[in-house]
CSV table of C-alpha atoms in Angstrom, one decimal:
chain,number,residue,atom,x,y,z
A,18,UNK,CA,109.1,85.7,91.3
A,19,UNK,CA,106.2,83.8,89.7
A,20,UNK,CA,104.3,85.1,86.7
A,21,UNK,CA,100.9,86.9,87.2
A,22,UNK,CA,97.8,84.9,86.5
A,23,UNK,CA,94.6,86.2,85.0
A,24,UNK,CA,92.3,84.5,87.6
A,25,UNK,CA,92.3,86.0,91.0
A,26,UNK,CA,92.7,83.9,94.1
A,27,UNK,CA,90.8,85.4,97.1
A,28,UNK,CA,92.7,85.6,100.4
A,29,UNK,CA,90.2,85.8,103.2
A,30,UNK,CA,91.4,87.6,106.4
A,31,UNK,CA,90.0,86.4,109.7
A,32,UNK,CA,90.7,87.2,113.3
A,33,UNK,CA,90.3,84.4,115.8
A,34,UNK,CA,91.3,86.0,119.1
A,35,UNK,CA,88.9,86.2,122.0
A,36,UNK,CA,88.6,88.8,124.7
A,37,UNK,CA,88.8,86.2,127.6
A,38,UNK,CA,92.1,84.8,126.2
A,39,UNK,CA,93.7,88.3,125.7
A,40,UNK,CA,92.4,89.4,129.1
A,41,UNK,CA,94.7,86.8,130.8
A,42,UNK,CA,97.7,88.0,128.8
A,43,UNK,CA,96.9,91.7,129.4
A,44,UNK,CA,96.4,91.4,133.1
A,45,UNK,CA,99.7,89.5,133.6
A,46,UNK,CA,101.5,92.0,131.4
A,47,UNK,CA,100.0,95.0,133.3
A,48,UNK,CA,100.9,93.6,136.7
A,49,UNK,CA,104.5,92.6,135.7
A,50,UNK,CA,105.0,96.0,134.0
A,51,UNK,CA,104.0,97.8,137.2
A,52,UNK,CA,106.0,95.6,139.5
A,53,UNK,CA,109.2,96.0,137.4
A,54,UNK,CA,108.7,99.8,137.0
A,55,UNK,CA,108.2,99.4,133.2
A,56,UNK,CA,111.2,97.2,132.5
A,57,UNK,CA,108.8,94.3,131.5
A,58,UNK,CA,107.2,96.5,128.8
A,59,UNK,CA,109.2,94.9,125.9
A,60,UNK,CA,108.2,91.4,127.0
A,61,UNK,CA,104.6,92.5,127.4
A,62,UNK,CA,104.6,94.0,124.0
A,63,UNK,CA,106.1,90.9,122.4
A,64,UNK,CA,103.5,88.7,124.0
A,65,UNK,CA,100.7,91.0,122.8
A,66,UNK,CA,102.0,91.1,119.2
A,67,UNK,CA,102.5,87.4,119.1
A,68,UNK,CA,98.9,86.9,120.2
A,69,UNK,CA,97.4,89.3,117.7
A,70,UNK,CA,99.6,88.1,114.8
A,71,UNK,CA,99.0,84.5,115.6
A,72,UNK,CA,95.3,85.0,115.6
A,73,UNK,CA,95.3,86.8,112.3
A,74,UNK,CA,94.7,84.3,109.5
A,75,UNK,CA,95.4,85.3,105.9
A,76,UNK,CA,94.2,82.7,103.5
A,77,UNK,CA,93.9,80.2,106.4
A,78,UNK,CA,97.5,80.7,107.5
A,79,UNK,CA,98.4,82.7,110.7
A,80,UNK,CA,100.8,85.6,110.7
A,81,UNK,CA,103.8,85.4,113.0
A,82,UNK,CA,105.8,87.8,115.1
A,83,UNK,CA,109.4,86.9,116.0
A,84,UNK,CA,110.9,90.0,117.6
A,85,UNK,CA,113.0,89.3,120.7
A,86,UNK,CA,112.1,91.3,123.8
A,87,UNK,CA,115.8,91.9,124.6
A,88,UNK,CA,116.1,93.7,121.3
A,89,UNK,CA,113.0,95.7,122.0
A,90,UNK,CA,114.4,96.7,125.4
A,91,UNK,CA,117.0,98.9,123.6
A,92,UNK,CA,114.4,101.2,122.2
A,93,UNK,CA,112.5,101.3,125.5
A,94,UNK,CA,115.6,102.2,127.5
A,95,UNK,CA,116.6,104.9,124.8
A,96,UNK,CA,113.1,106.5,125.0
A,97,UNK,CA,113.1,106.4,128.9
A,98,UNK,CA,116.6,107.9,129.1
A,99,UNK,CA,115.7,110.7,126.7
A,100,UNK,CA,112.5,111.5,128.6
A,101,UNK,CA,114.3,111.6,132.0
A,102,UNK,CA,117.0,113.9,130.5
A,103,UNK,CA,114.3,116.1,128.9
A,104,UNK,CA,112.5,116.6,132.2
A,105,UNK,CA,115.7,117.3,134.2
A,106,UNK,CA,117.0,119.7,131.6
A,107,UNK,CA,113.7,121.5,131.5
A,108,UNK,CA,114.1,122.5,135.2
A,109,UNK,CA,117.6,123.7,134.6
A,110,UNK,CA,117.6,125.3,131.1
A,111,UNK,CA,114.4,125.8,129.1
A,112,UNK,CA,116.6,126.9,126.1
A,113,UNK,CA,118.4,123.6,126.2
A,114,UNK,CA,115.1,121.7,126.5
A,115,UNK,CA,113.9,123.5,123.3
A,116,UNK,CA,117.0,122.3,121.5
A,117,UNK,CA,116.3,118.8,122.7
A,118,UNK,CA,112.8,119.1,121.3
A,119,UNK,CA,114.1,120.1,117.9
A,120,UNK,CA,116.7,117.3,118.0
A,121,UNK,CA,113.9,114.8,118.8
A,122,UNK,CA,111.8,116.1,115.9
A,123,UNK,CA,114.9,115.9,113.5
A,124,UNK,CA,115.6,112.3,114.6
A,125,UNK,CA,111.9,111.1,114.4
A,126,UNK,CA,112.0,110.0,110.7
A,127,UNK,CA,115.1,107.9,111.3
A,128,UNK,CA,113.6,106.3,114.4
A,129,UNK,CA,110.3,105.6,112.7
A,130,UNK,CA,112.2,103.9,109.8
A,131,UNK,CA,114.1,101.8,112.3
A,132,UNK,CA,110.8,100.8,114.0
A,133,UNK,CA,109.2,99.9,110.7
A,134,UNK,CA,112.1,97.7,109.6
A,135,UNK,CA,112.1,96.0,113.0
A,136,UNK,CA,108.4,95.3,112.9
A,137,UNK,CA,108.2,94.0,109.3
A,138,UNK,CA,111.4,92.0,109.3
A,139,UNK,CA,110.1,90.2,112.4
A,140,UNK,CA,106.7,89.5,110.9
A,141,UNK,CA,106.1,86.3,108.9
A,142,UNK,CA,103.4,84.5,106.9
A,143,UNK,CA,103.7,80.9,105.8
A,144,UNK,CA,107.3,80.8,107.1
A,145,UNK,CA,108.5,83.8,105.1
A,146,UNK,CA,109.6,87.1,106.6
A,147,UNK,CA,108.4,90.4,105.4
A,148,UNK,CA,111.0,93.2,104.7
A,149,UNK,CA,111.2,96.9,104.5
A,150,UNK,CA,113.1,98.7,101.7
A,151,UNK,CA,112.6,102.3,102.5
A,152,UNK,CA,115.8,104.3,102.7
A,153,UNK,CA,116.8,107.0,105.2
A,154,UNK,CA,116.5,109.7,102.5
A,155,UNK,CA,113.0,108.6,101.6
A,156,UNK,CA,112.1,108.6,105.3
A,157,UNK,CA,113.0,112.3,105.6
A,158,UNK,CA,111.3,113.1,102.3
A,159,UNK,CA,108.1,111.5,103.6
A,160,UNK,CA,108.3,113.8,106.7
A,161,UNK,CA,109.1,117.1,104.9
A,162,UNK,CA,105.6,118.6,105.3
A,163,UNK,CA,105.5,118.3,109.0
A,164,UNK,CA,109.2,119.1,109.5
A,165,UNK,CA,108.9,122.2,107.3
A,166,UNK,CA,105.8,123.3,109.2
A,167,UNK,CA,107.6,123.0,112.5
A,168,UNK,CA,110.5,125.0,111.1
A,169,UNK,CA,108.1,127.7,110.0
A,170,UNK,CA,106.5,127.8,113.4
A,171,UNK,CA,109.9,128.2,115.1
A,172,UNK,CA,110.9,131.0,112.7
A,173,UNK,CA,107.6,132.8,113.3
A,174,UNK,CA,108.0,132.5,117.1
A,175,UNK,CA,111.5,133.9,117.0
A,176,UNK,CA,110.3,136.8,114.8
A,177,UNK,CA,107.4,137.5,117.2
A,178,UNK,CA,109.8,137.4,120.2
A,179,UNK,CA,112.0,139.9,118.4
A,180,UNK,CA,109.1,142.2,117.6
A,181,UNK,CA,107.9,142.2,121.2
A,182,UNK,CA,111.3,142.9,122.6
A,183,UNK,CA,112.0,145.8,120.2
A,184,UNK,CA,108.7,147.5,120.4
A,185,UNK,CA,106.8,149.2,123.3
A,186,UNK,CA,103.4,147.5,123.9
A,187,UNK,CA,100.9,148.9,126.3
A,188,UNK,CA,97.6,147.6,127.8
A,189,UNK,CA,98.6,144.0,127.4
A,190,UNK,CA,99.0,144.3,123.6
A,191,UNK,CA,102.4,142.5,123.8
A,192,UNK,CA,100.5,139.2,123.5
A,193,UNK,CA,99.1,140.2,120.1
A,194,UNK,CA,102.1,139.0,118.0
A,195,UNK,CA,102.1,135.6,119.9
A,196,UNK,CA,98.3,135.2,119.3
A,197,UNK,CA,98.9,135.9,115.6
A,198,UNK,CA,101.7,133.3,115.5
A,199,UNK,CA,99.5,130.8,117.3
A,200,UNK,CA,96.7,131.3,114.8
A,201,UNK,CA,99.0,131.2,111.8
A,202,UNK,CA,100.7,128.0,113.2
A,203,UNK,CA,97.4,126.2,113.5
A,204,UNK,CA,96.5,127.1,110.0
A,205,UNK,CA,99.8,125.9,108.7
A,206,UNK,CA,99.5,122.6,110.6
A,207,UNK,CA,95.9,122.0,109.3
A,208,UNK,CA,97.2,122.7,105.8
A,209,UNK,CA,100.1,120.3,105.9
A,210,UNK,CA,99.0,117.4,108.1
A,211,UNK,CA,96.9,115.6,105.4
A,212,UNK,CA,99.8,115.9,103.0
A,213,UNK,CA,102.0,114.4,105.7
A,214,UNK,CA,99.5,111.5,106.3
A,215,UNK,CA,99.5,110.8,102.6
A,216,UNK,CA,103.3,110.7,102.2
A,217,UNK,CA,103.6,108.6,105.4
A,218,UNK,CA,101.1,106.1,104.1
A,219,UNK,CA,102.8,105.8,100.8
A,220,UNK,CA,106.2,105.4,102.4
A,221,UNK,CA,105.0,102.6,104.7
A,222,UNK,CA,103.0,100.7,102.1
A,223,UNK,CA,105.1,100.9,99.1
A,224,UNK,CA,108.3,99.9,100.8
A,225,UNK,CA,106.9,96.9,102.6
A,226,UNK,CA,108.0,93.7,100.8
A,227,UNK,CA,107.0,90.1,100.9
A,228,UNK,CA,108.4,87.4,98.6
A,229,UNK,CA,109.0,89.9,95.8
A,230,UNK,CA,105.4,91.2,95.8
A,231,UNK,CA,105.1,95.0,96.0
A,232,UNK,CA,102.1,97.2,96.5
A,233,UNK,CA,101.3,100.7,95.3
A,234,UNK,CA,99.0,103.1,97.0
A,235,UNK,CA,96.8,104.8,94.4
A,236,UNK,CA,95.0,107.3,96.6
A,237,UNK,CA,96.1,110.9,96.2
A,238,UNK,CA,96.7,113.6,98.8
A,239,UNK,CA,93.2,115.0,98.0
A,240,UNK,CA,91.6,112.0,99.6
A,241,UNK,CA,93.4,112.7,102.9
A,242,UNK,CA,92.3,116.3,102.8
A,243,UNK,CA,88.8,115.1,102.3
A,244,UNK,CA,89.1,112.7,105.3
A,245,UNK,CA,90.2,115.6,107.5
A,246,UNK,CA,87.3,117.8,106.4
A,247,UNK,CA,84.8,114.9,106.8
A,248,UNK,CA,86.1,114.1,110.3
A,249,UNK,CA,85.6,117.8,111.3
A,250,UNK,CA,82.2,117.8,109.8
A,251,UNK,CA,81.0,114.6,111.4
A,252,UNK,CA,82.4,115.7,114.8
A,253,UNK,CA,80.5,119.0,114.5
A,254,UNK,CA,77.2,117.3,113.4
A,255,UNK,CA,77.5,115.0,116.4
A,256,UNK,CA,77.3,117.9,118.8
A,257,UNK,CA,74.1,119.3,117.1
A,258,UNK,CA,71.6,117.2,119.1
A,259,UNK,CA,73.1,118.3,122.5
A,260,UNK,CA,73.2,121.9,121.4
A,261,UNK,CA,69.6,121.9,120.2
A,262,UNK,CA,68.3,120.2,123.4
A,263,UNK,CA,70.1,122.7,125.7
A,264,UNK,CA,69.0,125.7,123.5
A,265,UNK,CA,65.4,124.6,123.5
A,266,UNK,CA,65.4,124.1,127.2
A,267,UNK,CA,66.9,127.5,128.0
A,268,UNK,CA,64.6,129.3,125.5
A,269,UNK,CA,61.5,127.6,126.9
A,270,UNK,CA,62.4,128.5,130.4
A,271,UNK,CA,63.2,132.1,129.5
A,272,UNK,CA,60.0,132.7,127.5
A,273,UNK,CA,57.5,130.6,129.5
A,274,UNK,CA,55.0,132.2,131.9
A,275,UNK,CA,54.4,128.8,133.6
A,276,UNK,CA,55.7,129.0,137.1
A,277,UNK,CA,56.5,125.3,137.2
A,278,UNK,CA,58.6,125.5,134.1
A,279,UNK,CA,60.6,128.4,135.6
A,280,UNK,CA,61.1,126.6,138.9
A,281,UNK,CA,62.8,123.8,137.0
A,282,UNK,CA,65.7,126.1,136.4
A,283,UNK,CA,66.2,127.4,139.9
A,284,UNK,CA,69.5,126.6,141.6
A,285,UNK,CA,67.9,124.1,143.9
A,286,UNK,CA,66.2,122.3,141.0
A,287,UNK,CA,69.3,122.3,138.9
A,288,UNK,CA,71.3,120.9,141.8
A,289,UNK,CA,68.9,118.0,142.2
A,290,UNK,CA,69.4,117.0,138.5
A,291,UNK,CA,73.1,117.7,138.3
A,292,UNK,CA,74.0,114.1,138.0
A,293,UNK,CA,71.6,113.5,135.1
A,294,UNK,CA,72.7,116.6,133.4
A,295,UNK,CA,76.3,115.6,133.7
A,296,UNK,CA,75.6,112.1,132.4
A,297,UNK,CA,73.7,113.5,129.4
A,298,UNK,CA,76.5,116.0,128.6
A,299,UNK,CA,79.1,113.3,129.0
A,300,UNK,CA,77.2,111.0,126.6
A,301,UNK,CA,77.0,113.8,124.1
A,302,UNK,CA,80.7,114.5,124.4
A,303,UNK,CA,81.5,110.8,124.0
A,304,UNK,CA,79.2,110.6,120.9
A,305,UNK,CA,81.0,113.6,119.4
A,306,UNK,CA,84.5,112.2,120.1
A,307,UNK,CA,83.6,108.7,118.9
A,308,UNK,CA,81.9,110.0,115.8
A,309,UNK,CA,85.0,111.8,114.7
A,310,UNK,CA,87.3,108.9,115.6
A,311,UNK,CA,85.1,106.3,113.8
A,312,UNK,CA,84.8,108.4,110.7
A,313,UNK,CA,88.5,109.0,110.6
A,314,UNK,CA,89.4,105.4,111.2
A,315,UNK,CA,87.0,103.9,108.7
A,316,UNK,CA,87.7,106.5,106.0
A,317,UNK,CA,91.5,106.3,106.3
A,318,UNK,CA,91.5,102.5,106.3
A,319,UNK,CA,89.3,102.5,103.2
A,320,UNK,CA,91.4,105.2,101.5
A,321,UNK,CA,94.7,103.5,102.1
A,322,UNK,CA,93.7,99.8,101.5
A,323,UNK,CA,90.8,100.3,99.1
A,324,UNK,CA,93.1,101.7,96.4
A,325,UNK,CA,96.2,99.6,96.9
A,326,UNK,CA,97.5,96.8,94.7
A,327,UNK,CA,99.7,95.7,91.9
A,328,UNK,CA,99.6,93.2,89.0
A,329,UNK,CA,100.1,90.4,91.6
A,330,UNK,CA,97.7,91.5,94.4
A,331,UNK,CA,94.8,93.8,95.0
A,332,UNK,CA,93.4,94.9,98.3
A,333,UNK,CA,89.9,96.1,99.2
A,334,UNK,CA,88.6,97.6,102.4
A,335,UNK,CA,84.9,98.1,103.3
A,336,UNK,CA,85.0,99.3,106.9
A,337,UNK,CA,81.6,100.9,107.6
A,338,UNK,CA,81.2,104.1,109.6
A,339,UNK,CA,78.2,103.0,111.6
A,340,UNK,CA,79.6,99.6,112.8
A,341,UNK,CA,82.8,101.4,113.7
A,342,UNK,CA,80.9,104.1,115.7
A,343,UNK,CA,78.8,101.5,117.4
A,344,UNK,CA,81.8,99.5,118.5
A,345,UNK,CA,83.7,102.7,119.7
A,346,UNK,CA,80.7,103.7,121.8
A,347,UNK,CA,80.3,100.3,123.3
A,348,UNK,CA,84.0,99.9,124.0
A,349,UNK,CA,84.2,103.4,125.6
A,350,UNK,CA,81.1,102.9,127.8
A,351,UNK,CA,82.0,99.4,129.0
A,352,UNK,CA,85.6,100.4,129.6
A,353,UNK,CA,84.5,103.2,131.8
A,354,UNK,CA,81.8,101.2,133.7
A,355,UNK,CA,84.3,98.3,134.3
A,356,UNK,CA,87.0,100.7,135.5
A,357,UNK,CA,89.3,99.7,132.6
A,358,UNK,CA,88.9,95.9,132.8
A,359,UNK,CA,87.0,95.8,129.5
A,360,UNK,CA,90.0,97.3,127.7
A,361,UNK,CA,91.4,93.9,126.3
A,362,UNK,CA,87.9,92.8,125.1
A,363,UNK,CA,87.6,96.2,123.3
A,364,UNK,CA,91.0,95.7,121.6
A,365,UNK,CA,90.1,92.3,120.4
A,366,UNK,CA,86.7,93.4,119.0
A,367,UNK,CA,88.3,96.4,117.3
A,368,UNK,CA,91.0,94.2,115.7
A,369,UNK,CA,88.4,91.8,114.4
A,370,UNK,CA,86.3,94.6,112.9
A,371,UNK,CA,89.1,96.3,111.1
A,372,UNK,CA,91.0,93.2,109.9
A,373,UNK,CA,87.9,91.4,108.6
A,374,UNK,CA,86.9,94.5,106.6
A,375,UNK,CA,90.0,94.0,104.5
A,376,UNK,CA,90.1,91.5,101.7
A,377,UNK,CA,92.8,90.6,99.2
A,378,UNK,CA,92.9,88.9,95.8
A,379,UNK,CA,96.1,87.3,94.5
A,380,UNK,CA,96.9,87.2,90.8
A,381,UNK,CA,99.8,84.8,91.2
A,382,UNK,CA,100.3,81.3,92.4
A,383,UNK,CA,100.9,81.8,96.1
A,384,UNK,CA,102.1,78.2,96.7
A,385,UNK,CA,104.7,78.4,93.9
A,386,UNK,CA,105.7,81.9,95.1
A,387,UNK,CA,106.3,80.7,98.7
A,388,UNK,CA,108.1,77.5,97.5
A,389,UNK,CA,110.5,79.5,95.3
A,390,UNK,CA,111.3,82.1,98.0
A,391,UNK,CA,112.0,79.3,100.5
A,392,UNK,CA,114.7,78.3,98.1
A,393,UNK,CA,117.0,81.1,99.3
A,394,UNK,CA,115.9,84.4,97.8
A,395,UNK,CA,117.0,87.6,99.7
A,396,UNK,CA,113.3,88.6,100.0
A,397,UNK,CA,112.6,85.4,101.9
A,398,UNK,CA,114.9,86.1,104.7
A,399,UNK,CA,114.3,89.8,105.0
A,400,UNK,CA,116.9,92.3,106.1
A,401,UNK,CA,119.3,90.4,108.4
A,402,UNK,CA,121.1,93.6,109.3
A,403,UNK,CA,118.0,94.8,111.2
A,404,UNK,CA,118.8,92.2,113.9
A,405,UNK,CA,122.0,94.2,114.7
A,406,UNK,CA,120.9,97.8,114.1
A,407,UNK,CA,117.1,97.8,114.2
A,408,UNK,CA,115.3,99.0,117.3
A,409,UNK,CA,111.7,99.1,118.3
A,410,UNK,CA,110.5,102.4,119.7
A,411,UNK,CA,107.3,101.1,121.2
A,412,UNK,CA,105.2,102.6,118.4
């Protein structure tokens, strides 16, 4: 490991991919995946990752992805076999299907850890592989909020079922305990999901390794709770214009003595404007959805990367809400109007916006660091064991 330096060296991040290039990769991947009934999916994913990694330049040097599709096929077949068994068992024994659901939830931390190890140990920069040092115990500790919440919901459901079967309800009141459980479950999930996001982000970031350089995430859980509240607030505000327009129209028609105004709301008049009304409501719905997604994406990226760093490297993220919202709206509208063919162009534009909003500053001699690690350090080669045991889950 090289010694930290006082003068920071900026690492500019650029994305050089183009929509037309990626469209050719995407359309071939899509056709071959359909023709092979999904078996081509790992090869398609490897081509996509190689394209996006190869066009991500950090300090003028491209990233690299080296995962082999045949290794990724293991995870794809595992997921497909589980889903087929899940559907079949559901038709035979709902109780056994519920047990499979719990087993899948219990295995999720281990599978996600395996996927992270696979992805990072097959990612490189300047000829050096990344690594992932998170242990299995740490993976489960990072998931405890959501696993604990699911366990609580299961217990509440069992208690409600027991209460219904042991008591005599009339007039349809037997649904009251389940309604109470549903309400309580939603409150529990809302209470623990930001904490889960926080622990997941820390687990992923603080156990990613490159040439002995580590990164700590300084954002606390309160920032994630704030992001959830902000997302809900922005989504609600985005619906206000549509609600105001509809309310004013209805009130005007109800209180107006003008015959022409009243005739605008007759069934015949409403039928003639149904397409315009549907288009306006669809646009308002799209604005509300995109506003929430844009706020969440920009806020979370800035929280995670804006407060991350160490003595050797510092990150900064300045992803703006309005540019993100504008791009989301444009991508959604053009994807719908093109019947999906704009999708690869949208993915490239989104990758460029998000990646180029991040900047890094190194406080160590990167050339000396890379040269020393190429000399045979364990961090330079990553975790070789992942080649044998790591799987990719298509995440």
